[in-house]
JSON list of C-alpha atoms in Angstrom, two decimals:
[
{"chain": "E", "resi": 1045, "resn": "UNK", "atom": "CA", "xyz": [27.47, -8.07, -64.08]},
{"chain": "E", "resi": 1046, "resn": "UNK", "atom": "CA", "xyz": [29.84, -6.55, -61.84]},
{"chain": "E", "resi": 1047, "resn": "UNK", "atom": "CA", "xyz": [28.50, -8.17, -58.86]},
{"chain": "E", "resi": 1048, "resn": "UNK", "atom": "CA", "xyz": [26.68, -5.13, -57.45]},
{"chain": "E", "resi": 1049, "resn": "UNK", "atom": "CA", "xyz": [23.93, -5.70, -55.01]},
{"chain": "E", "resi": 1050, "resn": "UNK", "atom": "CA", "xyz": [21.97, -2.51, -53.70]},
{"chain": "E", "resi": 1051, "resn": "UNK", "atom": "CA", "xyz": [19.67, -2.50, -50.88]},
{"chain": "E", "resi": 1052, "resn": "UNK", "atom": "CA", "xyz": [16.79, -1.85, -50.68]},
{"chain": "E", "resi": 1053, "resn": "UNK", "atom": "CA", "xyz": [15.52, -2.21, -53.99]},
{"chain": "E", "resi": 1054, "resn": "UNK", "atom": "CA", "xyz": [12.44, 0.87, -53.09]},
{"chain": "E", "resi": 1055, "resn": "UNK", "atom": "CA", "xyz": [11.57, 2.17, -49.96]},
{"chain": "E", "resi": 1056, "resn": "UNK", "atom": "CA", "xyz": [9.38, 4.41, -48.69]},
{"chain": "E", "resi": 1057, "resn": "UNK", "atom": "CA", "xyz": [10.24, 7.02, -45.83]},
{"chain": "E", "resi": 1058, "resn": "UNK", "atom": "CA", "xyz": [8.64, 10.04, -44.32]},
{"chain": "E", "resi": 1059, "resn": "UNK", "atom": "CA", "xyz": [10.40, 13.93, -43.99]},
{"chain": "E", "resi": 1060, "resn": "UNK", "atom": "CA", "xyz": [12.99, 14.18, -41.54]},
{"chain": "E", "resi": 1061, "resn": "UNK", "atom": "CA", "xyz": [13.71, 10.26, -40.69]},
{"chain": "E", "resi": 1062, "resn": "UNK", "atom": "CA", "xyz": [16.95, 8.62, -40.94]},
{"chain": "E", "resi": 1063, "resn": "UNK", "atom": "CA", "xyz": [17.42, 6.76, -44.49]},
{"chain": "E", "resi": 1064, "resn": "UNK", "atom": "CA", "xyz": [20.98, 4.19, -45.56]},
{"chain": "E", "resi": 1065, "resn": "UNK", "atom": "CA", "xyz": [20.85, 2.32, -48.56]},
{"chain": "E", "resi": 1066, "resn": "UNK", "atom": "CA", "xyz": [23.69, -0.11, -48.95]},
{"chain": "E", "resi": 1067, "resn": "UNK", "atom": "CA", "xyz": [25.98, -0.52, -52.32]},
{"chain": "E", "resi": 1068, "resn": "UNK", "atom": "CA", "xyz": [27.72, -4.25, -51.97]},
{"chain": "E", "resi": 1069, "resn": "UNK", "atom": "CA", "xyz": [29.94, -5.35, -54.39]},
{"chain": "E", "resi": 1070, "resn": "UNK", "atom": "CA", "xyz": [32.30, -8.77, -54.29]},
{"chain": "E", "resi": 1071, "resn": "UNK", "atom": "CA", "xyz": [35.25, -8.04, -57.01]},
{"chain": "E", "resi": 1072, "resn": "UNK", "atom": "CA", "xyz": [37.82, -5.66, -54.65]},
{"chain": "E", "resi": 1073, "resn": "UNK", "atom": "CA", "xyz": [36.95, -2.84, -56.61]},
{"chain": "E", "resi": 1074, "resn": "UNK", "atom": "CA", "xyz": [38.96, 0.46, -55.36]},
{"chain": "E", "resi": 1075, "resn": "UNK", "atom": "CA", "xyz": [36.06, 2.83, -56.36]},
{"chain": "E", "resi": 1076, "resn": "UNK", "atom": "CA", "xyz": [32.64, 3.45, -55.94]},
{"chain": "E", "resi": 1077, "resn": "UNK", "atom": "CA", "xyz": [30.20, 5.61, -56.63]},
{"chain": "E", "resi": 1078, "resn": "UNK", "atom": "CA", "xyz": [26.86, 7.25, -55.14]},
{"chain": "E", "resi": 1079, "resn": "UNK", "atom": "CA", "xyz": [24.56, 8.94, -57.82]},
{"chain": "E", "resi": 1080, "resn": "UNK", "atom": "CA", "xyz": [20.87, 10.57, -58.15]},
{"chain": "E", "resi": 1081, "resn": "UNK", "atom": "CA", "xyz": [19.07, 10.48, -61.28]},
{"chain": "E", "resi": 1082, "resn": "UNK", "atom": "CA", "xyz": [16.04, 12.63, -61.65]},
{"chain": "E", "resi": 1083, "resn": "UNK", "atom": "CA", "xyz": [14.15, 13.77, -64.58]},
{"chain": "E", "resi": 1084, "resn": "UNK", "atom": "CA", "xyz": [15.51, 17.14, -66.53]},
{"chain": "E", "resi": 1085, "resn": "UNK", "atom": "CA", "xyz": [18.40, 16.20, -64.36]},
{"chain": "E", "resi": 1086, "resn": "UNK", "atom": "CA", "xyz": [20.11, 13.04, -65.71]},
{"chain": "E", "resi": 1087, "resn": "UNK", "atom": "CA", "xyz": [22.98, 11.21, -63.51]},
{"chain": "E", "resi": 1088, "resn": "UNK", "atom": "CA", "xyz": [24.53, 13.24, -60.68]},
{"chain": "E", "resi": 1089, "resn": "UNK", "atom": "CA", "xyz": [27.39, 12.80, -58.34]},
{"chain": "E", "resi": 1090, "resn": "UNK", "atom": "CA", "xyz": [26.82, 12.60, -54.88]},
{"chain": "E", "resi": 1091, "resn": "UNK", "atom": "CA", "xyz": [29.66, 11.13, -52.87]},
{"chain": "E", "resi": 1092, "resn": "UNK", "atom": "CA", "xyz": [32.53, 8.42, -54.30]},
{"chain": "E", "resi": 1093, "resn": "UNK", "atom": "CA", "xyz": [35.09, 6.54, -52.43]},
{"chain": "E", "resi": 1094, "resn": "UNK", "atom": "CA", "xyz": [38.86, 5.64, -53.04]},
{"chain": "E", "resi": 1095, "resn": "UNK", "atom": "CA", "xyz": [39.45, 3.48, -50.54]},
{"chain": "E", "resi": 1096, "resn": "UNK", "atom": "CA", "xyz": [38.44, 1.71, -47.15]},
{"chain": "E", "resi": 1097, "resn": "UNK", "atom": "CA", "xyz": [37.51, 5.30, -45.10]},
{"chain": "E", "resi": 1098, "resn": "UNK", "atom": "CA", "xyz": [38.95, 7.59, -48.39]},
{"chain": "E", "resi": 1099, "resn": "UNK", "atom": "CA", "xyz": [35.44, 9.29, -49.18]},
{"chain": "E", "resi": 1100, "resn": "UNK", "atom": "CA", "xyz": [34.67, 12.51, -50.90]},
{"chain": "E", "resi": 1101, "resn": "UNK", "atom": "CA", "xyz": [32.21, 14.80, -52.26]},
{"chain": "E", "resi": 1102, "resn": "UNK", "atom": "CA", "xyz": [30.41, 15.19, -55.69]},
{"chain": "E", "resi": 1103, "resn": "UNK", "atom": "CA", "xyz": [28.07, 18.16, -57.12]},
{"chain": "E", "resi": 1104, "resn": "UNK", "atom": "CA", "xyz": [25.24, 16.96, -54.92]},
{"chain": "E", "resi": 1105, "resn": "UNK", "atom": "CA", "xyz": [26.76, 16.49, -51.49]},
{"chain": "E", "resi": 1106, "resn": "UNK", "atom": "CA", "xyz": [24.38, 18.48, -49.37]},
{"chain": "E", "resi": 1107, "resn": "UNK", "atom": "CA", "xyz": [21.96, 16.28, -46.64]},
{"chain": "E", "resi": 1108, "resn": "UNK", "atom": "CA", "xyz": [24.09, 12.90, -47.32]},
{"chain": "E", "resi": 1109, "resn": "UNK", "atom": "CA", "xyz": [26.91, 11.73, -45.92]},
{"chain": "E", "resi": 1110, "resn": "UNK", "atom": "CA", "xyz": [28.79, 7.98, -46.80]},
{"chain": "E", "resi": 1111, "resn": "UNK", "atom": "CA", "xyz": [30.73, 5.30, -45.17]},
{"chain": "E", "resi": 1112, "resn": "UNK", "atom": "CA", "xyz": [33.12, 3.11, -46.55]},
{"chain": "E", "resi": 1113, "resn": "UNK", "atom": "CA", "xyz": [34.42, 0.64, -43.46]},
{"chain": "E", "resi": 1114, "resn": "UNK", "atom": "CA", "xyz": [35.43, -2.21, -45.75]},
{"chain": "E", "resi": 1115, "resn": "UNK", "atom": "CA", "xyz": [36.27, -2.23, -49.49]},
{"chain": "E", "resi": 1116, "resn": "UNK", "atom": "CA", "xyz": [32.90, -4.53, -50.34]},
{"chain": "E", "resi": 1117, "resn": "UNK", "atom": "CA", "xyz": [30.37, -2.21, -48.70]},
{"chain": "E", "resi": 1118, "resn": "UNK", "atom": "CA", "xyz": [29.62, 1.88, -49.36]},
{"chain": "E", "resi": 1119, "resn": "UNK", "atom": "CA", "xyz": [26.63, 3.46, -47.22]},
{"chain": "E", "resi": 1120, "resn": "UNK", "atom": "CA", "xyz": [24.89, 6.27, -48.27]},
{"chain": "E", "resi": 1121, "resn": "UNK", "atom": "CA", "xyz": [22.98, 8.32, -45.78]},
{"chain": "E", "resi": 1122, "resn": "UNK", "atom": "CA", "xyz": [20.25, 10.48, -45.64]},
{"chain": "E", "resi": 1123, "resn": "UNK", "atom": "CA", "xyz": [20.45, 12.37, -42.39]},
{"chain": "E", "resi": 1124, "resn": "UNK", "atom": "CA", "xyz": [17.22, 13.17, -42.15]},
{"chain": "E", "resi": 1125, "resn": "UNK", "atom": "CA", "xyz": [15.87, 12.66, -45.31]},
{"chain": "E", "resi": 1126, "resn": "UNK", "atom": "CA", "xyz": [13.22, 15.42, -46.88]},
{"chain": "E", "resi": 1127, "resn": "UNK", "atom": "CA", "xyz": [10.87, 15.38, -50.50]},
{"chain": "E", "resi": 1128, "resn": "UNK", "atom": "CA", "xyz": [13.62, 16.92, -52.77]},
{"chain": "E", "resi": 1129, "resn": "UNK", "atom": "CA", "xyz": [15.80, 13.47, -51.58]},
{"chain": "E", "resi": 1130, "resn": "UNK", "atom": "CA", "xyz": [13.07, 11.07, -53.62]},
{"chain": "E", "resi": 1131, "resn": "UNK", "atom": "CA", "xyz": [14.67, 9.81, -56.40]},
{"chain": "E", "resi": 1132, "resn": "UNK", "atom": "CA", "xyz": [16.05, 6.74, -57.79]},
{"chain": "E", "resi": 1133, "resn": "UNK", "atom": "CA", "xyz": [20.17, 6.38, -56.59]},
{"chain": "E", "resi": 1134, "resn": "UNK", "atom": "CA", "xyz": [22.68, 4.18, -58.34]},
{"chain": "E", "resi": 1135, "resn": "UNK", "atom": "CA", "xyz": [25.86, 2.69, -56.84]},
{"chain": "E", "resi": 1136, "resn": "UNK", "atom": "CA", "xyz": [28.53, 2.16, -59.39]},
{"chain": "E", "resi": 1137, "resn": "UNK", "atom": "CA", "xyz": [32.13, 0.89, -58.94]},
{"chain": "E", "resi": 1138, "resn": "UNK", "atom": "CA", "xyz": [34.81, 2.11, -61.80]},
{"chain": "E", "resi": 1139, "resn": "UNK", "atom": "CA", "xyz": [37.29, -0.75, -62.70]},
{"chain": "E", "resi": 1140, "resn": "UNK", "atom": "CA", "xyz": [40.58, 0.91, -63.00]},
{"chain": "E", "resi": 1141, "resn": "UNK", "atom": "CA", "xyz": [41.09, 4.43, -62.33]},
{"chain": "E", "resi": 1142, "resn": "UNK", "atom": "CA", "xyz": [39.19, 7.00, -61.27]},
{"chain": "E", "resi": 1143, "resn": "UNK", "atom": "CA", "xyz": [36.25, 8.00, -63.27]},
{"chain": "E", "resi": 1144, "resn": "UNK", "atom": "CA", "xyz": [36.86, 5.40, -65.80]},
{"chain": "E", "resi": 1145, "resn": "UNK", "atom": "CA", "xyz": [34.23, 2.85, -67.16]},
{"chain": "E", "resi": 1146, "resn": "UNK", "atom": "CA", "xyz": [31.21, 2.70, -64.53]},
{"chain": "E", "resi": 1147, "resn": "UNK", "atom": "CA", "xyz": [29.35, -0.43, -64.01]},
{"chain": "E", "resi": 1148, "resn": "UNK", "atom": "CA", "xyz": [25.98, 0.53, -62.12]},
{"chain": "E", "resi": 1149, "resn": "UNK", "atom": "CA", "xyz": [24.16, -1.51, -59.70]},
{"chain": "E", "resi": 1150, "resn": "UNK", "atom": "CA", "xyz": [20.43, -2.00, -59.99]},
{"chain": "E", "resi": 1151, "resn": "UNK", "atom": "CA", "xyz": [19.23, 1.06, -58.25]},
{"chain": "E", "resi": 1152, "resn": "UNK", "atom": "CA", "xyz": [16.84, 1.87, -55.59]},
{"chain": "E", "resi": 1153, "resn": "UNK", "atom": "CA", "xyz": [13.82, 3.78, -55.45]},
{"chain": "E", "resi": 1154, "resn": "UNK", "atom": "CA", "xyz": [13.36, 6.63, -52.87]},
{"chain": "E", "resi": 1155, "resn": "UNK", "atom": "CA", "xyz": [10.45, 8.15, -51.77]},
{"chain": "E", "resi": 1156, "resn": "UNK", "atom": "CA", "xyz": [10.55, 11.01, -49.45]},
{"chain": "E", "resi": 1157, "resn": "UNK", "atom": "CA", "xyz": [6.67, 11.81, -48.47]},
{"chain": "K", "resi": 1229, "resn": "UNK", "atom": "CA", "xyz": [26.77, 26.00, -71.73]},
{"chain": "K", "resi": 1230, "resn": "UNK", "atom": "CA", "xyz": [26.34, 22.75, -70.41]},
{"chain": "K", "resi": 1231, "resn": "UNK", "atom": "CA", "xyz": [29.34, 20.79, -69.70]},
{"chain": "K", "resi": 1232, "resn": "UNK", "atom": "CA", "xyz": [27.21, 17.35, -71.92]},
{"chain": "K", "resi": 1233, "resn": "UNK", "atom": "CA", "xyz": [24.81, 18.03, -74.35]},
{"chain": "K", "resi": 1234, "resn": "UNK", "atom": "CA", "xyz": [22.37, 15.71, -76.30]},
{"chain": "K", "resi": 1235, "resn": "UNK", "atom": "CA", "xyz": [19.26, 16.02, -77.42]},
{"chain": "K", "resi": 1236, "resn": "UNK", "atom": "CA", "xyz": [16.67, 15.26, -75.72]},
{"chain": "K", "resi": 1237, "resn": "UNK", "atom": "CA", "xyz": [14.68, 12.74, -78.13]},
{"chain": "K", "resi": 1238, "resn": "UNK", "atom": "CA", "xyz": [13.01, 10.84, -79.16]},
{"chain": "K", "resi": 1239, "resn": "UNK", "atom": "CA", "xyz": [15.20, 9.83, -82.39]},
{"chain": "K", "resi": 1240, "resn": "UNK", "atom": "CA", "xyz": [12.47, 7.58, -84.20]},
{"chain": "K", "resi": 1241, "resn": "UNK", "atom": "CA", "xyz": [14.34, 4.90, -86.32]},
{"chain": "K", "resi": 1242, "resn": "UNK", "atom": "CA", "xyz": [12.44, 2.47, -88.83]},
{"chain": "K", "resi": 1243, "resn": "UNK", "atom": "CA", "xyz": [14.01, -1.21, -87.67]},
{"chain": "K", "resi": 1244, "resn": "UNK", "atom": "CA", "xyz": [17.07, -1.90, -89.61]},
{"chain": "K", "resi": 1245, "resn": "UNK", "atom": "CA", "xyz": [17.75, 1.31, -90.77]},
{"chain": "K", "resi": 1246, "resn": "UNK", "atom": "CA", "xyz": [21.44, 3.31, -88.98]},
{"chain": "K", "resi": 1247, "resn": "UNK", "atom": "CA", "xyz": [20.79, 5.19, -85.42]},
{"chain": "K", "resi": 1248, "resn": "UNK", "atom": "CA", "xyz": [22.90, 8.15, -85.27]},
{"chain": "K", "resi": 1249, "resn": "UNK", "atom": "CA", "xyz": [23.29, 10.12, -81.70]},
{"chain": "K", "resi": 1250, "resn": "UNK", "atom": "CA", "xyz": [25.31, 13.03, -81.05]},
{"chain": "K", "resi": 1251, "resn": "UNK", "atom": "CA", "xyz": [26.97, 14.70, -78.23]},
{"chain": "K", "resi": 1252, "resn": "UNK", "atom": "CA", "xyz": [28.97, 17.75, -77.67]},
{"chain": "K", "resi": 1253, "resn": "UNK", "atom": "CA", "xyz": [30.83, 18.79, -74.67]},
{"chain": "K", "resi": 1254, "resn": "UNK", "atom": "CA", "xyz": [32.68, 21.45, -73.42]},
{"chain": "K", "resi": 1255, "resn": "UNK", "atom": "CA", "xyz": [35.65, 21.02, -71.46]},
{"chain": "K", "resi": 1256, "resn": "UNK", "atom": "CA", "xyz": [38.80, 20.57, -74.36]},
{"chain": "K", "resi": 1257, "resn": "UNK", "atom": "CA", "xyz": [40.47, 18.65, -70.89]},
{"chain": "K", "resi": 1258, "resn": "UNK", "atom": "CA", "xyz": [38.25, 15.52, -71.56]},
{"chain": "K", "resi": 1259, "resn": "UNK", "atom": "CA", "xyz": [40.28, 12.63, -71.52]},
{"chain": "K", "resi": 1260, "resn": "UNK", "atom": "CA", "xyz": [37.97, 9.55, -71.76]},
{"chain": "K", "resi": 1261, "resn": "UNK", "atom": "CA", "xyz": [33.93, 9.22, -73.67]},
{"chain": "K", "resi": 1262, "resn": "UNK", "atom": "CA", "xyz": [31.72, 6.70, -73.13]},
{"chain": "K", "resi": 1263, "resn": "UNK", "atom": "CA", "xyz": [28.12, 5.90, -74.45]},
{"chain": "K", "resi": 1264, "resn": "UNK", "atom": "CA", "xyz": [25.79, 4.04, -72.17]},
{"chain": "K", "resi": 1265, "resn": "UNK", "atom": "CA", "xyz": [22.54, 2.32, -72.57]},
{"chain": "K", "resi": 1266, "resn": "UNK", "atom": "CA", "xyz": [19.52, 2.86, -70.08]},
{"chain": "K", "resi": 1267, "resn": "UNK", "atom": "CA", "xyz": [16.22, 0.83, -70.50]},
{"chain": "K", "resi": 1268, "resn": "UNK", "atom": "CA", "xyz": [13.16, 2.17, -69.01]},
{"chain": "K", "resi": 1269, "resn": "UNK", "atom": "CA", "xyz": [13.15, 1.41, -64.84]},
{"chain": "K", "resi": 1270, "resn": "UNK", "atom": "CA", "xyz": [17.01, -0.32, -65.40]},
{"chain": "K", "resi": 1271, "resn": "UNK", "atom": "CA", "xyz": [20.57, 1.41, -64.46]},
{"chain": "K", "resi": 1272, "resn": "UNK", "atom": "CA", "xyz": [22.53, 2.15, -67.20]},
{"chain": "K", "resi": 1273, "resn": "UNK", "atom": "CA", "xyz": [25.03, -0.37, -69.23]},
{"chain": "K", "resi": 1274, "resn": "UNK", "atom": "CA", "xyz": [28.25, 0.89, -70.37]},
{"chain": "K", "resi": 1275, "resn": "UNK", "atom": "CA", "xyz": [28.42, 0.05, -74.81]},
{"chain": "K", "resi": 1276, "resn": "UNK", "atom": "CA", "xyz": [31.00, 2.12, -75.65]},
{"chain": "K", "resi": 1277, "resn": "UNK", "atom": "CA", "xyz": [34.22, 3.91, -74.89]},
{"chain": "K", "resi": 1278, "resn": "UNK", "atom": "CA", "xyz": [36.48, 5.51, -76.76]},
{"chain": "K", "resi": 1279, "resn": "UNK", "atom": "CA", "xyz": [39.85, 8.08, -76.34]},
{"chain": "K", "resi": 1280, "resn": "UNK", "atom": "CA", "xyz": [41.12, 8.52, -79.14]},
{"chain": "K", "resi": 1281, "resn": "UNK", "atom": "CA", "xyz": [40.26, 10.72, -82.59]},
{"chain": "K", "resi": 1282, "resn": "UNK", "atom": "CA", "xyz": [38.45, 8.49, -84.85]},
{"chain": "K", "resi": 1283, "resn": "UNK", "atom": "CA", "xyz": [36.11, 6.05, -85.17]},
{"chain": "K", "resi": 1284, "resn": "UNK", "atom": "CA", "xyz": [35.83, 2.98, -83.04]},
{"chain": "K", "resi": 1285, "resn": "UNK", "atom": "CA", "xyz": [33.67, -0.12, -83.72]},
{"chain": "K", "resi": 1286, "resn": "UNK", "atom": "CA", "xyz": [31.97, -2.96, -81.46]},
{"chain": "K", "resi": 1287, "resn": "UNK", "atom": "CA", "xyz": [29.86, -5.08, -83.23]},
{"chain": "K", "resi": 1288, "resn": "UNK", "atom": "CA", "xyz": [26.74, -3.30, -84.73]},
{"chain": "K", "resi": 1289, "resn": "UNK", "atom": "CA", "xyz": [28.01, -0.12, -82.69]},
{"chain": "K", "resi": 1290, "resn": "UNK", "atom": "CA", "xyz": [30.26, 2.81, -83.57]},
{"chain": "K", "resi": 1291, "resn": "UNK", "atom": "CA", "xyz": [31.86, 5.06, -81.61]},
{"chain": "K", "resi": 1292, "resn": "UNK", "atom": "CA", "xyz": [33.37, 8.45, -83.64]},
{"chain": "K", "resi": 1293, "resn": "UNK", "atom": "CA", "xyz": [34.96, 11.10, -81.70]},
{"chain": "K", "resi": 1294, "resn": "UNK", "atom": "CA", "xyz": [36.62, 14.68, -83.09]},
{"chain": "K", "resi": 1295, "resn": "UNK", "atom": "CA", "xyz": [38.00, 16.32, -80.15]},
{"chain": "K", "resi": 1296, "resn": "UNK", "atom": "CA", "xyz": [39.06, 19.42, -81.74]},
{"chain": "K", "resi": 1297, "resn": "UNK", "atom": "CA", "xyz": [35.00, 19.80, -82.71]},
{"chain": "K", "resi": 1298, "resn": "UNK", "atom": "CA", "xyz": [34.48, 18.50, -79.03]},
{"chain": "K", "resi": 1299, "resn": "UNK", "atom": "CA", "xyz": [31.58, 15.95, -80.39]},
{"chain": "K", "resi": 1300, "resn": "UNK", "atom": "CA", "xyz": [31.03, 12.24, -79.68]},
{"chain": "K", "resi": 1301, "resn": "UNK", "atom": "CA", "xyz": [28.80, 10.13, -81.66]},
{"chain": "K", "resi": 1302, "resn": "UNK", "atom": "CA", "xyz": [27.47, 6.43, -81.91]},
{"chain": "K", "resi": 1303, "resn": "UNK", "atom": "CA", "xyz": [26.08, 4.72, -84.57]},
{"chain": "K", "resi": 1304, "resn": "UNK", "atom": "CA", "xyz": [23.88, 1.71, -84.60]},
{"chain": "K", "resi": 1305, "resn": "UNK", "atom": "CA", "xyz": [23.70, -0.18, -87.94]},
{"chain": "K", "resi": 1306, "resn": "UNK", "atom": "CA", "xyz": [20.77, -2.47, -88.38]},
{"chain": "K", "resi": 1307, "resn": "UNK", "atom": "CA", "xyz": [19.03, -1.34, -85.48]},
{"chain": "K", "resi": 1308, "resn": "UNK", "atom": "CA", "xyz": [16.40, -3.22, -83.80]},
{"chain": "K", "resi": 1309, "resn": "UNK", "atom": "CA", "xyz": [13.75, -2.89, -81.61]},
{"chain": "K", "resi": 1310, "resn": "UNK", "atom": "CA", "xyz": [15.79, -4.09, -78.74]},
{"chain": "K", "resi": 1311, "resn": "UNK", "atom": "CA", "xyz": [17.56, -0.78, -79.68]},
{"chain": "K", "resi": 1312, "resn": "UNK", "atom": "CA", "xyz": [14.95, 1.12, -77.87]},
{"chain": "K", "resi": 1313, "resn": "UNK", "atom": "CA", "xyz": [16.14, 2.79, -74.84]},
{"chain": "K", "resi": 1314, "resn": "UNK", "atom": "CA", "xyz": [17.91, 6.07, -73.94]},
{"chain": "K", "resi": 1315, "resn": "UNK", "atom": "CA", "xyz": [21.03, 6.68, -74.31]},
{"chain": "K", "resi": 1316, "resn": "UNK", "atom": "CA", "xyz": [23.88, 8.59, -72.12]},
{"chain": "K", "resi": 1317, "resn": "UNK", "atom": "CA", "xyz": [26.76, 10.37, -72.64]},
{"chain": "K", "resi": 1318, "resn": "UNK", "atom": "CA", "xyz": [29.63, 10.48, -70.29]},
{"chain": "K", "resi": 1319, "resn": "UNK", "atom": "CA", "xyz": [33.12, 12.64, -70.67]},
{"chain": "K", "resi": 1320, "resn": "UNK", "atom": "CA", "xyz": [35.33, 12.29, -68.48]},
{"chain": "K", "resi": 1321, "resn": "UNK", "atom": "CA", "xyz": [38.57, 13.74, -67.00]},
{"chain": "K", "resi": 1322, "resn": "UNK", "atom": "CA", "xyz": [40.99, 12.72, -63.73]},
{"chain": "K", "resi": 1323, "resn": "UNK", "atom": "CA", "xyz": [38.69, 14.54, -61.43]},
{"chain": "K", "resi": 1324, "resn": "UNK", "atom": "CA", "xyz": [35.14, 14.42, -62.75]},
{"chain": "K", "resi": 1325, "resn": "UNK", "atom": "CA", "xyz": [32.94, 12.46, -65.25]},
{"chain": "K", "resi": 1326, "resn": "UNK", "atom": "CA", "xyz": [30.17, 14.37, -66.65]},
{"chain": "K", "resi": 1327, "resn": "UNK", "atom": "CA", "xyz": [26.68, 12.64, -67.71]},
{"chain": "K", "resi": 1328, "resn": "UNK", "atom": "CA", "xyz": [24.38, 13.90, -70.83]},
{"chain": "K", "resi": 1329, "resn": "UNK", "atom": "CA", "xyz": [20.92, 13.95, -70.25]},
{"chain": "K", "resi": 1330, "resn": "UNK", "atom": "CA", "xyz": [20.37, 10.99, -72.59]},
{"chain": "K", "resi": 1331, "resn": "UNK", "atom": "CA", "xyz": [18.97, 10.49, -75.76]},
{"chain": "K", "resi": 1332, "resn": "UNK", "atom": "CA", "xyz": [15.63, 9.25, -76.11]},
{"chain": "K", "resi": 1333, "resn": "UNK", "atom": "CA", "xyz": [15.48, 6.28, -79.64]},
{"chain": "K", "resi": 1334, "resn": "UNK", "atom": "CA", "xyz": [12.60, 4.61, -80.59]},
{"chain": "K", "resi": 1335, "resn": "UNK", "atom": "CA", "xyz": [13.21, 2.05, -83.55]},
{"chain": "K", "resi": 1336, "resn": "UNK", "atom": "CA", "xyz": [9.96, 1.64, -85.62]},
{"chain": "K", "resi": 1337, "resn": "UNK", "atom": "CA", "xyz": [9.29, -2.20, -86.03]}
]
């Protein structure tokens, strides 16, 4: 356990409302990771952070955006949030460098009706 | 071609008997492989890394990598039913780390 806490755990949203799902973790990790998994799809990079307001963009960027105001906490949100955004998204911190051994959190379940 | 490969599944595996998943990947920059385990509904749990050429053991686990063949395996001696999950490949270099589809194994009890 890397002491990852995501919230929520599942929600349920309609098209075009505001959606942030919080990625909390309590060891001072440097980096940490947004992802979508989807079926036929597997993990995908959406955003990842560096460092306290050091954010940038992975292969699935478009219609999220991320906050990172202290080093425990990294926001992901959906703007306004539409069917293709239901999935289930993983925070993950990296202890170490950069893209080195991910621990995940436990998820959360999105769906966009 | 796909940056991760691995086949899709399931592997079927009578209980006890040695797992054997495979990987290929295509970027010769890969620094860094990893094998994670994903039960059904959970987030997946790093059981292996590896960086080097050769063959790298954890318990009932092994790890072999060939870079020049650019192909990643693990093992699982003795496997069990607990065994059961899918499992995900991850290469990585400085700037990107690139996840398999996963590997679906089923050991037969």
């Amino acid at each position: 356990d890397a002491g990852i806490t995501q919230s929520p755990r599942h929600k349920v949203t309609e098209t075009g409302t505001p959606v942030t799902l919080r990625c909390h973790q309590t060891e001072n990790h440097r980096y940490m990771y947004w992802y979508r998994q989807d079926p036929g799809h597997g993990l995908r990079l959406i955003h990842y952070s560096y460092g306290v307001k050091d954010t940038d963009k992975g292969e699935v960027s478009d219609g999220y955006s991320v906050s990172r105001s202290k080093t425990e906490d990294f926001l992901l949100t959906l703007e306004s949030a539409t069917s293709s955004q239901t999935s289930v998204y993983f925070c993950a911190i990296s202890q170490g460098a950069l893209n080195e051994k991910l621990f995940f959190g436990s998820g959360t379940q999105l769906s966009v009706l | 071609q796909k940056e991760v490969e691995q086949n899709s599944g399931p592997l079927s595996v009578p209980e006890g008997a040695i797992a054997s998943l495979n990987c290929t990947y295509s970027d010769r920059g890969s620094q860094s492989f990893f094998w994670y385990r994903q039960y059904s509904g959970k987030s997946p749990e790093l059981i292996m890394s590896i960086y080097s050429n050769g063959d790298k053991e954890d318990g009932r686990f092994t790890a072999q990598l060939n870079k020049a063949s650019q192909y990643v395996s693990l093992l699982i001696r003795d496997s069990q039913p607990s065994d059961s999950a899918t499992y995900l490949c991850a290469v990585s270099r400085d700037d990107k780390i690139i996840f398999g589809k996963g590997t679906r194994l089923h050991i037969l009890p």
